[in-house]
């Protein structure tokens, strides 16, 4: 018995998409076997969408927790301010950078679904502005999955469906009310053909895939003076970095300049965290809040802020390795003055 369903349905919606979601969720049967994942552009605002959708249809609807198993017969809604991805039969939540001005965004979910489930994915684009989800839908189709788009004439905001139709090979374009019947048919067909769904690569390749969602590796090294991208060039034994404005650094001086920039940023972060902790401490001291759940919450937030400030302080106080121009490595809490 597999630890995950052979088919998942991923749905992306934005402006005007709630009504379309209601039509889909309300029409799915209680024995629908696939796992359904939903991303709606709700930003960081508190969301009651799982409760709302659970009142409409028979399937359980939840905000998942990071690390939850993918389970068939359930609807998972991306929680506020978190990207939701699927990886090796588990749900991962990340506060990675916004994509297309959004977090949660549709593309990270669709992209991860294509990588993890291949031909066992049904991707659905509903009403919304601009074109978030279109690149992810392209990857689903490229991986052998099935693509569905809400008929633009049926969408409150047709921009996302129209962009998908213009840029992706769409298998089905239909009103939202007709999608439940089709989803049941598609999932049943995929189950009966025993779709082989590839596991996410392991080892270093797995780390590379996760980097795509967390942006651990910068795309380019930028100039400490102006923030522009730097181009590396070699001059005999020297390595230099030059930006389009004309700022030039040797690698060693660049490293020292980066240290000063990070020191300033860490100092600002530590100050902000300590101020946050002090604000919480003052709220804890309010007599009208004593022995209440609110007081406990303020106290936890205070301790959290001071703990994080202490972590930043340790980074500021540690010694950092600063190579010089002849390969000698020096350790110092700050770069030497030139």
PDB file of C-alpha atoms in Angstrom, residues 223 225 230 233 240-243 246-250 253:
ATOM      1  CA  UNK A 223      27.930  45.961  -5.092  1.00  0.00           C
ATOM      2  CA  UNK A 225      28.129  50.820  -2.789  1.00  0.00           C
ATOM      3  CA  UNK A 230      28.913  42.664  -9.979  1.00  0.00           C
ATOM      4  CA  UNK A 233      37.058  39.587 -14.017  1.00  0.00           C
ATOM      5  CA  UNK A 240      38.227  41.907  -9.338  1.00  0.00           C
ATOM      6  CA  UNK A 241      34.510  42.623  -9.193  1.00  0.00           C
ATOM      7  CA  UNK A 242      33.067  45.529 -11.180  1.00  0.00           C
ATOM      8  CA  UNK A 243      29.485  46.863 -11.283  1.00  0.00           C
ATOM      9  CA  UNK A 246      32.105  51.450 -12.244  1.00  0.00           C
ATOM     10  CA  UNK A 247      32.740  50.487  -8.609  1.00  0.00           C
ATOM     11  CA  UNK A 248      35.612  48.007  -8.489  1.00  0.00           C
ATOM     12  CA  UNK A 249      36.704  45.686  -5.656  1.00  0.00           C
ATOM     13  CA  UNK A 250      39.333  43.041  -5.220  1.00  0.00           C
ATOM     14  CA  UNK A 253      38.272  44.159  -0.107  1.00  0.00           C
TER      15      UNK A 253
END
